[in-house]
Amino acid sequence: AVGLDDRGRAVFATGEPAKLWRSEGPGEIALLATLNEAQATAFARTALAIVVATSNPVATYRLESEPASSGTFLAEPADAGSVARWGKLSWQSLGSGGKVEVSTRTGNCEDPDGTWSAWSPTQLDARGSPVQNPEGRFYQWRARLARTTGDGPRIASVSATYQTRNRAPSIRDLRI
């Protein structure tokens, strides 16, 4: 599905699961929402919102054109390839007039479940803070953004350092 918002910016959807995106300008795309359904199939614009119809299963959503005063973004888990000690978390924030809080968690299975660590205390320093979670193969972060004035903050990138354990050498092929 493709449409325009109240400011004439392109809004489009991708599937599995349905995600809504908006073109912010040259080379800049914003994720507006991740929905529980498989596809977003149609948009309708009203004076102050976009109404979205989804399928598999059927649902409708109303997305207000004014930004919310706060929101949370949950990143997909990152895979270090083997058990890792997670080092430093940092992010690049754009905009002003608000606050960004980032929390992390780690685990050893791809889909976060009850075996994953609890969420870390919130980190406020974008330049970097130590990850306070135990070792784990997978790592996930979530950001809470709160707007106090203007457009509020946005996150451009997030990075985390890590170090995997040394693995014992193995011989895959020996020829004499």
GROMACS .gro file of N, CA and C in nm:
model
  528
    1ALA      N    1   0.085  -0.118   0.000
    1ALA     CA    2   0.000   0.000   0.000
    1ALA      C    3   0.089   0.124   0.000
    2VAL      N    4   0.045   0.226  -0.072
    2VAL     CA    5   0.118   0.352  -0.083
    2VAL      C    6   0.018   0.466  -0.074
    3GLY      N    7   0.055   0.574  -0.006
    3GLY     CA    8  -0.033   0.690   0.004
    3GLY      C    9   0.047   0.812   0.045
    4LEU      N   10  -0.023   0.923   0.068
    4LEU     CA   11   0.039   1.048   0.111
    4LEU      C   12  -0.017   1.089   0.246
    5ASP      N   13   0.067   1.150   0.329
    5ASP     CA   14   0.017   1.201   0.456
    5ASP      C   15  -0.036   1.343   0.437
    6ASP      N   16  -0.073   1.410   0.545
    6ASP     CA   17  -0.132   1.543   0.535
    6ASP      C   18  -0.035   1.649   0.485
    7ARG      N   19   0.096   1.620   0.485
    7ARG     CA   20   0.196   1.714   0.433
    7ARG      C   21   0.246   1.674   0.295
    8GLY      N   22   0.183   1.573   0.234
    8GLY     CA   23   0.220   1.529   0.100
    8GLY      C   24   0.341   1.438   0.095
    9ARG      N   25   0.385   1.384   0.209
    9ARG     CA   26   0.498   1.291   0.211
    9ARG      C   27   0.449   1.150   0.181
   10ALA      N   28   0.531   1.075   0.110
   10ALA     CA   29   0.494   0.938   0.074
   10ALA      C   30   0.495   0.849   0.198
   11VAL      N   31   0.388   0.770   0.214
   11VAL     CA   32   0.377   0.669   0.319
   11VAL      C   33   0.359   0.536   0.247
   12PHE      N   34   0.436   0.434   0.288
   12PHE     CA   35   0.425   0.304   0.222
   12PHE      C   36   0.438   0.193   0.324
   13ALA      N   37   0.397   0.073   0.283
   13ALA     CA   38   0.396  -0.041   0.374
   13ALA      C   39   0.480  -0.155   0.318
   14THR      N   40   0.538  -0.232   0.409
   14THR     CA   41   0.602  -0.358   0.374
   14THR      C   42   0.538  -0.466   0.461
   15GLY      N   43   0.560  -0.591   0.428
   15GLY     CA   44   0.489  -0.697   0.499
   15GLY      C   45   0.576  -0.796   0.570
   16GLU      N   46   0.507  -0.881   0.645
   16GLU     CA   47   0.562  -0.995   0.720
   16GLU      C   48   0.659  -0.952   0.830
   17PRO      N   49   0.623  -0.881   0.933
   17PRO     CA   50   0.492  -0.824   0.962
   17PRO      C   51   0.474  -0.689   0.893
   18ALA      N   52   0.353  -0.637   0.896
   18ALA     CA   53   0.325  -0.508   0.835
   18ALA      C   54   0.403  -0.398   0.905
   19LYS      N   55   0.476  -0.321   0.826
   19LYS     CA   56   0.549  -0.205   0.878
   19LYS      C   57   0.512  -0.085   0.792
   20LEU      N   58   0.494   0.029   0.857
   20LEU     CA   59   0.460   0.152   0.787
   20LEU      C   60   0.579   0.245   0.790
   21TRP      N   61   0.611   0.301   0.675
   21TRP     CA   62   0.728   0.387   0.659
   21TRP      C   63   0.685   0.519   0.597
   22ARG      N   64   0.764   0.626   0.619
   22ARG     CA   65   0.736   0.755   0.557
   22ARG      C   66   0.866   0.813   0.504
   23SER      N   67   0.859   0.868   0.384
   23SER     CA   68   0.972   0.937   0.325
   23SER      C   69   0.984   1.074   0.390
   24GLU      N   70   1.097   1.098   0.459
   24GLU     CA   71   1.119   1.224   0.529
   24GLU      C   72   1.193   1.325   0.443
   25GLY      N   73   1.261   1.280   0.342
   25GLY     CA   74   1.340   1.367   0.256
   25GLY      C   75   1.439   1.282   0.179
   26PRO      N   76   1.527   1.344   0.103
   26PRO     CA   77   1.624   1.267   0.024
   26PRO      C   78   1.708   1.174   0.112
   27GLY      N   79   1.696   1.045   0.088
   27GLY     CA   80   1.776   0.946   0.160
   27GLY      C   81   1.735   0.921   0.304
   28GLU      N   82   1.621   0.971   0.347
   28GLU     CA   83   1.578   0.953   0.486
   28GLU      C   84   1.437   0.894   0.491
   29ILE      N   85   1.426   0.778   0.556
   29ILE     CA   86   1.300   0.707   0.572
   29ILE      C   87   1.275   0.688   0.721
   30ALA      N   88   1.151   0.710   0.765
   30ALA     CA   89   1.116   0.693   0.906
   30ALA      C   90   1.021   0.576   0.921
   31LEU      N   91   1.047   0.488   1.018
   31LEU     CA   92   0.955   0.380   1.053
   31LEU      C   93   0.845   0.440   1.141
   32LEU      N   94   0.721   0.433   1.095
   32LEU     CA   95   0.608   0.488   1.170
   32LEU      C   96   0.548   0.386   1.266
   33ALA      N   97   0.537   0.261   1.221
   33ALA     CA   98   0.472   0.161   1.305
   33ALA      C   99   0.507   0.021   1.256
   34THR      N  100   0.512  -0.072   1.350
   34THR     CA  101   0.520  -0.214   1.320
   34THR      C  102   0.392  -0.274   1.375
   35LEU      N  103   0.314  -0.338   1.289
   35LEU     CA  104   0.183  -0.389   1.326
   35LEU      C  105   0.188  -0.541   1.343
   36ASN      N  106   0.090  -0.596   1.412
   36ASN     CA  107   0.086  -0.740   1.438
   36ASN      C  108   0.046  -0.821   1.316
   37GLU      N  109  -0.023  -0.760   1.222
   37GLU     CA  110  -0.075  -0.832   1.106
   37GLU      C  111   0.034  -0.850   1.000
   38ALA      N  112   0.006  -0.937   0.901
   38ALA     CA  113   0.105  -0.968   0.798
   38ALA      C  114   0.123  -0.856   0.696
   39GLN      N  115   0.015  -0.794   0.649
   39GLN     CA  116   0.024  -0.691   0.546
   39GLN      C  117  -0.064  -0.571   0.579
   40ALA      N  118  -0.015  -0.454   0.538
   40ALA     CA  119  -0.099  -0.333   0.536
   40ALA      C  120  -0.145  -0.322   0.392
   41THR      N  121  -0.276  -0.324   0.369
   41THR     CA  122  -0.327  -0.335   0.232
   41THR      C  123  -0.387  -0.206   0.176
   42ALA      N  124  -0.422  -0.109   0.262
   42ALA     CA  125  -0.481   0.015   0.210
   42ALA      C  126  -0.463   0.128   0.310
   43PHE      N  127  -0.456   0.252   0.256
   43PHE     CA  128  -0.450   0.373   0.337
   43PHE      C  129  -0.565   0.465   0.297
   44ALA      N  130  -0.613   0.542   0.392
   44ALA     CA  131  -0.708   0.651   0.363
   44ALA      C  132  -0.665   0.768   0.449
   45ARG      N  133  -0.658   0.886   0.390
   45ARG     CA  134  -0.613   1.005   0.462
   45ARG      C  135  -0.733   1.086   0.509
   46THR      N  136  -0.730   1.127   0.636
   46THR     CA  137  -0.829   1.220   0.688
   46THR      C  138  -0.757   1.351   0.716
   47ALA      N  139  -0.825   1.449   0.770
   47ALA     CA  140  -0.764   1.580   0.795
   47ALA      C  141  -0.644   1.570   0.889
   48LEU      N  142  -0.650   1.487   0.991
   48LEU     CA  143  -0.544   1.481   1.091
   48LEU      C  144  -0.482   1.343   1.110
   49ALA      N  145  -0.515   1.247   1.024
   49ALA     CA  146  -0.466   1.112   1.046
   49ALA      C  147  -0.463   1.033   0.916
   50ILE      N  148  -0.398   0.916   0.925
   50ILE     CA  149  -0.403   0.816   0.818
   50ILE      C  150  -0.469   0.694   0.878
   51VAL      N  151  -0.567   0.640   0.808
   51VAL     CA  152  -0.633   0.516   0.851
   51VAL      C  153  -0.573   0.404   0.768
   52VAL      N  154  -0.529   0.298   0.834
   52VAL     CA  155  -0.462   0.186   0.769
   52VAL      C  156  -0.546   0.060   0.784
   53ALA      N  157  -0.567  -0.010   0.674
   53ALA     CA  158  -0.635  -0.140   0.677
   53ALA      C  159  -0.530  -0.249   0.659
   54THR      N  160  -0.541  -0.356   0.738
   54THR     CA  161  -0.445  -0.466   0.729
   54THR      C  162  -0.518  -0.596   0.697
   55SER      N  163  -0.438  -0.697   0.661
   55SER     CA  164  -0.494  -0.830   0.639
   55SER      C  165  -0.405  -0.934   0.703
   56ASN      N  166  -0.462  -1.051   0.720
   56ASN     CA  167  -0.395  -1.167   0.780
   56ASN      C  168  -0.351  -1.142   0.922
   57PRO      N  169  -0.441  -1.118   1.016
   57PRO     CA  170  -0.585  -1.101   1.006
   57PRO      C  171  -0.622  -0.955   0.976
   58VAL      N  172  -0.752  -0.931   0.959
   58VAL     CA  173  -0.803  -0.799   0.926
   58VAL      C  174  -0.804  -0.710   1.051
   59ALA      N  175  -0.759  -0.585   1.033
   59ALA     CA  176  -0.763  -0.486   1.141
   59ALA      C  177  -0.755  -0.348   1.079
   60THR      N  178  -0.790  -0.246   1.156
   60THR     CA  179  -0.772  -0.108   1.112
   60THR      C  180  -0.700  -0.030   1.222
   61TYR      N  181  -0.621   0.068   1.180
   61TYR     CA  182  -0.547   0.153   1.271
   61TYR      C  183  -0.565   0.298   1.227
   62ARG      N  184  -0.561   0.388   1.324
   62ARG     CA  185  -0.563   0.531   1.296
   62ARG      C  186  -0.432   0.589   1.347
   63LEU      N  187  -0.353   0.646   1.256
   63LEU     CA  188  -0.226   0.706   1.290
   63LEU      C  189  -0.241   0.858   1.285
   64GLU      N  190  -0.230   0.922   1.400
   64GLU     CA  191  -0.243   1.067   1.409
   64GLU      C  192  -0.124   1.134   1.340
   65SER      N  193  -0.147   1.250   1.278
   65SER     CA  194  -0.039   1.319   1.210
   65SER      C  195   0.052   1.394   1.306
   66GLU      N  196   0.003   1.430   1.423
   66GLU     CA  197   0.086   1.496   1.522
   66GLU      C  198   0.165   1.391   1.599
   67PRO      N  199   0.293   1.415   1.621
   67PRO     CA  200   0.371   1.316   1.695
   67PRO      C  201   0.324   1.302   1.839
   68ALA      N  202   0.337   1.183   1.891
   68ALA     CA  203   0.302   1.158   2.031
   68ALA      C  204   0.406   1.225   2.120
   69SER      N  205   0.371   1.249   2.243
   69SER     CA  206   0.465   1.312   2.335
   69SER      C  207   0.574   1.215   2.378
   70SER      N  208   0.549   1.084   2.365
   70SER     CA  209   0.652   0.985   2.397
   70SER      C  210   0.622   0.856   2.320
   71GLY      N  211   0.724   0.774   2.307
   71GLY     CA  212   0.708   0.647   2.238
   71GLY      C  213   0.826   0.556   2.264
   72THR      N  214   0.811   0.429   2.230
   72THR     CA  215   0.915   0.329   2.252
   72THR      C  216   0.943   0.256   2.122
   73PHE      N  217   1.071   0.235   2.092
   73PHE     CA  218   1.113   0.156   1.976
   73PHE      C  219   1.188   0.035   2.027
   74LEU      N  220   1.150  -0.084   1.980
   74LEU     CA  221   1.215  -0.209   2.017
   74LEU      C  222   1.290  -0.263   1.896
   75ALA      N  223   1.421  -0.272   1.907
   75ALA     CA  224   1.504  -0.321   1.797
   75ALA      C  225   1.496  -0.473   1.788
   76GLU      N  226   1.525  -0.525   1.669
   76GLU     CA  227   1.535  -0.669   1.650
   76GLU      C  228   1.661  -0.718   1.723
   77PRO      N  229   1.661  -0.840   1.776
   77PRO     CA  230   1.782  -0.892   1.841
   77PRO      C  231   1.899  -0.901   1.744
   78ALA      N  232   2.018  -0.868   1.792
   78ALA     CA  233   2.141  -0.879   1.713
   78ALA      C  234   2.213  -1.006   1.756
   79ASP      N  235   2.278  -1.074   1.660
   79ASP     CA  236   2.345  -1.201   1.684
   79ASP      C  237   2.496  -1.183   1.674
   80ALA      N  238   2.569  -1.215   1.782
   80ALA     CA  239   2.715  -1.206   1.782
   80ALA      C  240   2.780  -1.330   1.721
   81GLY      N  241   2.702  -1.434   1.693
   81GLY     CA  242   2.756  -1.557   1.635
   81GLY      C  243   2.794  -1.662   1.737
   82SER      N  244   2.830  -1.619   1.856
   82SER     CA  245   2.858  -1.708   1.969
   82SER      C  246   2.845  -1.624   2.095
   83VAL      N  247   2.860  -1.687   2.211
   83VAL     CA  248   2.846  -1.614   2.336
   83VAL      C  249   2.945  -1.499   2.339
   84ALA      N  250   2.896  -1.381   2.378
   84ALA     CA  251   2.979  -1.261   2.376
   84ALA      C  252   2.965  -1.182   2.505
   85ARG      N  253   3.070  -1.109   2.535
   85ARG     CA  254   3.066  -1.010   2.642
   85ARG      C  255   3.035  -0.877   2.572
   86TRP      N  256   2.925  -0.816   2.608
   86TRP     CA  257   2.881  -0.692   2.544
   86TRP      C  258   2.949  -0.576   2.614
   87GLY      N  259   3.003  -0.484   2.536
   87GLY     CA  260   3.086  -0.377   2.589
   87GLY      C  261   3.016  -0.245   2.610
   88LYS      N  262   3.018  -0.160   2.510
   88LYS     CA  263   2.972  -0.023   2.524
   88LYS      C  264   2.857   0.003   2.426
   89LEU      N  265   2.755   0.069   2.475
   89LEU     CA  266   2.639   0.107   2.393
   89LEU      C  267   2.645   0.257   2.370
   90SER      N  268   2.629   0.298   2.244
   90SER     CA  269   2.623   0.441   2.213
   90SER      C  270   2.521   0.461   2.101
   91TRP      N  271   2.475   0.583   2.085
   91TRP     CA  272   2.379   0.613   1.980
   91TRP      C  273   2.395   0.757   1.933
   92GLN      N  274   2.343   0.781   1.814
   92GLN     CA  275   2.343   0.916   1.758
   92GLN      C  276   2.200   0.967   1.759
   93SER      N  277   2.180   1.076   1.827
   93SER     CA  278   2.048   1.134   1.841
   93SER      C  279   2.039   1.259   1.756
   94LEU      N  280   1.927   1.278   1.689
   94LEU     CA  281   1.901   1.397   1.610
   94LEU      C  282   1.787   1.474   1.673
   95GLY      N  283   1.781   1.602   1.645
   95GLY     CA  284   1.673   1.683   1.699
   95GLY      C  285   1.701   1.720   1.843
   96SER      N  286   1.611   1.796   1.897
   96SER     CA  287   1.626   1.839   2.036
   96SER      C  288   1.486   1.856   2.096
   97GLY      N  289   1.484   1.901   2.219
   97GLY     CA  290   1.355   1.922   2.284
   97GLY      C  291   1.297   1.796   2.343
   98GLY      N  292   1.382   1.712   2.400
   98GLY     CA  293   1.331   1.590   2.461
   98GLY      C  294   1.441   1.505   2.520
   99LYS      N  295   1.406   1.382   2.549
   99LYS     CA  296   1.496   1.292   2.619
   99LYS      C  297   1.494   1.154   2.552
  100VAL      N  298   1.611   1.090   2.546
  100VAL     CA  299   1.625   0.954   2.494
  100VAL      C  300   1.679   0.867   2.606
  101GLU      N  301   1.611   0.755   2.632
  101GLU     CA  302   1.655   0.657   2.730
  101GLU      C  303   1.666   0.522   2.659
  102VAL      N  304   1.779   0.455   2.675
  102VAL     CA  305   1.801   0.327   2.608
  102VAL      C  306   1.828   0.220   2.713
  103SER      N  307   1.763   0.104   2.696
  103SER     CA  308   1.783  -0.013   2.782
  103SER      C  309   1.825  -0.130   2.695
  104THR      N  310   1.893  -0.228   2.756
  104THR     CA  311   1.940  -0.345   2.682
  104THR      C  312   1.907  -0.473   2.757
  105ARG      N  313   1.911  -0.583   2.683
  105ARG     CA  314   1.900  -0.716   2.743
  105ARG      C  315   1.975  -0.815   2.654
  106THR      N  316   2.013  -0.929   2.711
  106THR     CA  317   2.087  -1.031   2.638
  106THR      C  318   2.026  -1.168   2.662
  107GLY      N  319   2.057  -1.260   2.570
  107GLY     CA  320   2.008  -1.397   2.584
  107GLY      C  321   2.083  -1.489   2.490
  108ASN      N  322   2.051  -1.617   2.497
  108ASN     CA  323   2.120  -1.716   2.415
  108ASN      C  324   2.030  -1.786   2.315
  109CYS      N  325   1.905  -1.742   2.301
  109CYS     CA  326   1.819  -1.795   2.196
  109CYS      C  327   1.772  -1.678   2.110
  110GLU      N  328   1.742  -1.706   1.985
  110GLU     CA  329   1.713  -1.600   1.887
  110GLU      C  330   1.590  -1.516   1.923
  111ASP      N  331   1.486  -1.579   1.973
  111ASP     CA  332   1.365  -1.507   2.009
  111ASP      C  333   1.365  -1.482   2.159
  112PRO      N  334   1.356  -1.354   2.200
  112PRO     CA  335   1.358  -1.324   2.344
  112PRO      C  336   1.248  -1.400   2.418
  113ASP      N  337   1.288  -1.465   2.526
  113ASP     CA  338   1.191  -1.540   2.607
  113ASP      C  339   1.230  -1.523   2.754
  114GLY      N  340   1.176  -1.607   2.838
  114GLY     CA  341   1.200  -1.598   2.982
  114GLY      C  342   1.343  -1.627   3.025
  115THR      N  343   1.425  -1.683   2.934
  115THR     CA  344   1.564  -1.711   2.969
  115THR      C  345   1.654  -1.589   2.947
  116TRP      N  346   1.605  -1.487   2.882
  116TRP     CA  347   1.683  -1.365   2.858
  116TRP      C  348   1.699  -1.288   2.988
  117SER      N  349   1.802  -1.205   2.994
  117SER     CA  350   1.823  -1.120   3.112
  117SER      C  351   1.711  -1.016   3.123
  118ALA      N  352   1.699  -0.957   3.239
  118ALA     CA  353   1.605  -0.846   3.257
  118ALA      C  354   1.660  -0.725   3.182
  119TRP      N  355   1.573  -0.629   3.155
  119TRP     CA  356   1.617  -0.505   3.092
  119TRP      C  357   1.712  -0.432   3.187
  120SER      N  358   1.817  -0.375   3.131
  120SER     CA  359   1.915  -0.300   3.210
  120SER      C  360   1.852  -0.169   3.257
  121PRO      N  361   1.914  -0.106   3.356
  121PRO     CA  362   1.871   0.030   3.391
  121PRO      C  363   1.887   0.120   3.267
  122THR      N  364   1.807   0.223   3.258
  122THR     CA  365   1.813   0.310   3.140
  122THR      C  366   1.947   0.383   3.133
  123GLN      N  367   1.994   0.400   3.011
  123GLN     CA  368   2.117   0.472   2.984
  123GLN      C  369   2.081   0.603   2.916
  124LEU      N  370   2.142   0.712   2.959
  124LEU     CA  371   2.107   0.844   2.909
  124LEU      C  372   2.219   0.909   2.828
  125ASP      N  373   2.342   0.857   2.837
  125ASP     CA  374   2.456   0.918   2.771
  125ASP      C  375   2.474   0.860   2.631
  126ALA      N  376   2.444   0.938   2.529
  126ALA     CA  377   2.453   0.892   2.390
  126ALA      C  378   2.596   0.860   2.349
  127ARG      N  379   2.695   0.920   2.415
  127ARG     CA  380   2.836   0.897   2.379
  127ARG      C  381   2.883   0.758   2.417
  128GLY      N  382   2.811   0.693   2.508
  128GLY     CA  383   2.846   0.557   2.541
  128GLY      C  384   2.841   0.527   2.689
  129SER      N  385   2.788   0.410   2.718
  129SER     CA  386   2.781   0.358   2.855
  129SER      C  387   2.804   0.208   2.849
  130PRO      N  388   2.862   0.150   2.954
  130PRO     CA  389   2.882   0.005   2.955
  130PRO      C  390   2.748  -0.070   2.954
  131VAL      N  391   2.742  -0.179   2.876
  131VAL     CA  392   2.625  -0.266   2.877
  131VAL      C  393   2.627  -0.342   3.008
  132GLN      N  394   2.518  -0.337   3.083
  132GLN     CA  395   2.514  -0.396   3.216
  132GLN      C  396   2.441  -0.530   3.219
  133ASN      N  397   2.443  -0.602   3.108
  133ASN     CA  398   2.378  -0.732   3.101
  133ASN      C  399   2.483  -0.843   3.102
  134PRO      N  400   2.443  -0.965   3.138
  134PRO     CA  401   2.537  -1.077   3.135
  134PRO      C  402   2.574  -1.114   2.991
  135GLU      N  403   2.678  -1.197   2.980
  135GLU     CA  404   2.717  -1.246   2.849
  135GLU      C  405   2.600  -1.317   2.782
  136GLY      N  406   2.597  -1.312   2.650
  136GLY     CA  407   2.493  -1.381   2.575
  136GLY      C  408   2.522  -1.370   2.427
  137ARG      N  409   2.469  -1.462   2.351
  137ARG     CA  410   2.491  -1.461   2.206
  137ARG      C  411   2.410  -1.349   2.141
  138PHE      N  412   2.291  -1.324   2.193
  138PHE     CA  413   2.202  -1.225   2.133
  138PHE      C  414   2.188  -1.104   2.223
  139TYR      N  415   2.158  -0.991   2.161
  139TYR     CA  416   2.152  -0.863   2.230
  139TYR      C  417   2.036  -0.783   2.170
  140GLN      N  418   1.963  -0.713   2.254
  140GLN     CA  419   1.851  -0.632   2.204
  140GLN      C  420   1.848  -0.501   2.282
  141TRP      N  421   1.810  -0.394   2.213
  141TRP     CA  422   1.796  -0.264   2.279
  141TRP      C  423   1.656  -0.208   2.252
  142ARG      N  424   1.614  -0.122   2.343
  142ARG     CA  425   1.489  -0.049   2.322
  142ARG      C  426   1.513   0.096   2.363
  143ALA      N  427   1.451   0.185   2.291
  143ALA     CA  428   1.467   0.328   2.318
  143ALA      C  429   1.332   0.388   2.351
  144ARG      N  430   1.330   0.468   2.455
  144ARG     CA  431   1.211   0.546   2.490
  144ARG      C  432   1.244   0.692   2.462
  145LEU      N  433   1.164   0.752   2.377
  145LEU     CA  434   1.185   0.891   2.339
  145LEU      C  435   1.070   0.973   2.393
  146ALA      N  436   1.102   1.085   2.455
  146ALA     CA  437   1.000   1.174   2.510
  146ALA      C  438   1.023   1.315   2.455
  147ARG      N  439   0.918   1.374   2.401
  147ARG     CA  440   0.925   1.509   2.345
  147ARG      C  441   0.876   1.607   2.450
  148THR      N  442   0.953   1.714   2.470
  148THR     CA  443   0.910   1.820   2.560
  148THR      C  444   0.878   1.947   2.483
  149THR      N  445   0.954   1.976   2.376
  149THR     CA  446   0.929   2.091   2.290
  149THR      C  447   0.963   2.055   2.146
  150GLY      N  448   0.913   2.132   2.053
  150GLY     CA  449   0.946   2.113   1.912
  150GLY      C  450   0.911   1.974   1.861
  151ASP      N  451   0.993   1.926   1.768
  151ASP     CA  452   0.971   1.793   1.710
  151ASP      C  453   1.020   1.681   1.800
  152GLY      N  454   1.100   1.714   1.900
  152GLY     CA  455   1.152   1.611   1.989
  152GLY      C  456   1.271   1.539   1.930
  153PRO      N  457   1.329   1.446   2.004
  153PRO     CA  458   1.449   1.375   1.958
  153PRO      C  459   1.415   1.262   1.861
  154ARG      N  460   1.515   1.225   1.782
  154ARG     CA  461   1.509   1.108   1.694
  154ARG      C  462   1.641   1.034   1.706
  155ILE      N  463   1.639   0.906   1.679
  155ILE     CA  464   1.762   0.826   1.683
  155ILE      C  465   1.802   0.795   1.540
  156ALA      N  466   1.928   0.828   1.506
  156ALA     CA  467   1.980   0.800   1.372
  156ALA      C  468   2.051   0.665   1.368
  157SER      N  469   2.121   0.628   1.476
  157SER     CA  470   2.192   0.500   1.478
  157SER      C  471   2.221   0.459   1.622
  158VAL      N  472   2.238   0.329   1.639
  158VAL     CA  473   2.275   0.272   1.769
  158VAL      C  474   2.385   0.169   1.742
  159SER      N  475   2.488   0.168   1.826
  159SER     CA  476   2.593   0.068   1.810
  159SER      C  477   2.633   0.012   1.946
  160ALA      N  478   2.676  -0.112   1.943
  160ALA     CA  479   2.722  -0.178   2.065
  160ALA      C  480   2.848  -0.257   2.030
  161THR      N  481   2.946  -0.247   2.117
  161THR     CA  482   3.068  -0.326   2.098
  161THR      C  483   3.052  -0.458   2.172
  162TYR      N  484   3.123  -0.559   2.124
  162TYR     CA  485   3.119  -0.689   2.192
  162TYR      C  486   3.244  -0.768   2.158
  163GLN      N  487   3.271  -0.867   2.242
  163GLN     CA  488   3.385  -0.956   2.221
  163GLN      C  489   3.337  -1.098   2.244
  164THR      N  490   3.356  -1.185   2.143
  164THR     CA  491   3.318  -1.325   2.158
  164THR      C  492   3.431  -1.401   2.226
  165ARG      N  493   3.395  -1.512   2.285
  165ARG     CA  494   3.495  -1.599   2.348
  165ARG      C  495   3.580  -1.664   2.240
  166ASN      N  496   3.706  -1.691   2.274
  166ASN     CA  497   3.792  -1.765   2.182
  166ASN      C  498   3.738  -1.907   2.170
  167ARG      N  499   3.743  -1.958   2.050
  167ARG     CA  500   3.699  -2.095   2.028
  167ARG      C  501   3.822  -2.184   2.008
  168ALA      N  502   3.810  -2.307   2.053
  168ALA     CA  503   3.920  -2.403   2.032
  168ALA      C  504   3.938  -2.426   1.883
  169PRO      N  505   4.063  -2.441   1.839
  169PRO     CA  506   4.084  -2.467   1.697
  169PRO      C  507   4.026  -2.602   1.658
  170SER      N  508   3.986  -2.613   1.534
  170SER     CA  509   3.935  -2.741   1.485
  170SER      C  510   3.997  -2.766   1.347
  171ILE      N  511   4.018  -2.894   1.318
  171ILE     CA  512   4.074  -2.934   1.188
  171ILE      C  513   3.958  -2.984   1.105
  172ARG      N  514   3.938  -2.921   0.993
  172ARG     CA  515   3.829  -2.961   0.904
  172ARG      C  516   3.875  -3.055   0.794
  173ASP      N  517   4.002  -3.044   0.755
  173ASP     CA  518   4.052  -3.128   0.647
  173ASP      C  519   4.203  -3.145   0.668
  174LEU      N  520   4.249  -3.269   0.670
  174LEU     CA  521   4.391  -3.297   0.686
  174LEU      C  522   4.432  -3.389   0.574
  175ARG      N  523   4.529  -3.347   0.494
  175ARG     CA  524   4.577  -3.428   0.382
  175ARG      C  525   4.729  -3.441   0.390
  176ILE      N  526   4.777  -3.561   0.366
  176ILE     CA  527   4.921  -3.586   0.369
  176ILE      C  528   4.966  -3.631   0.232
   0.00000   0.00000   0.00000
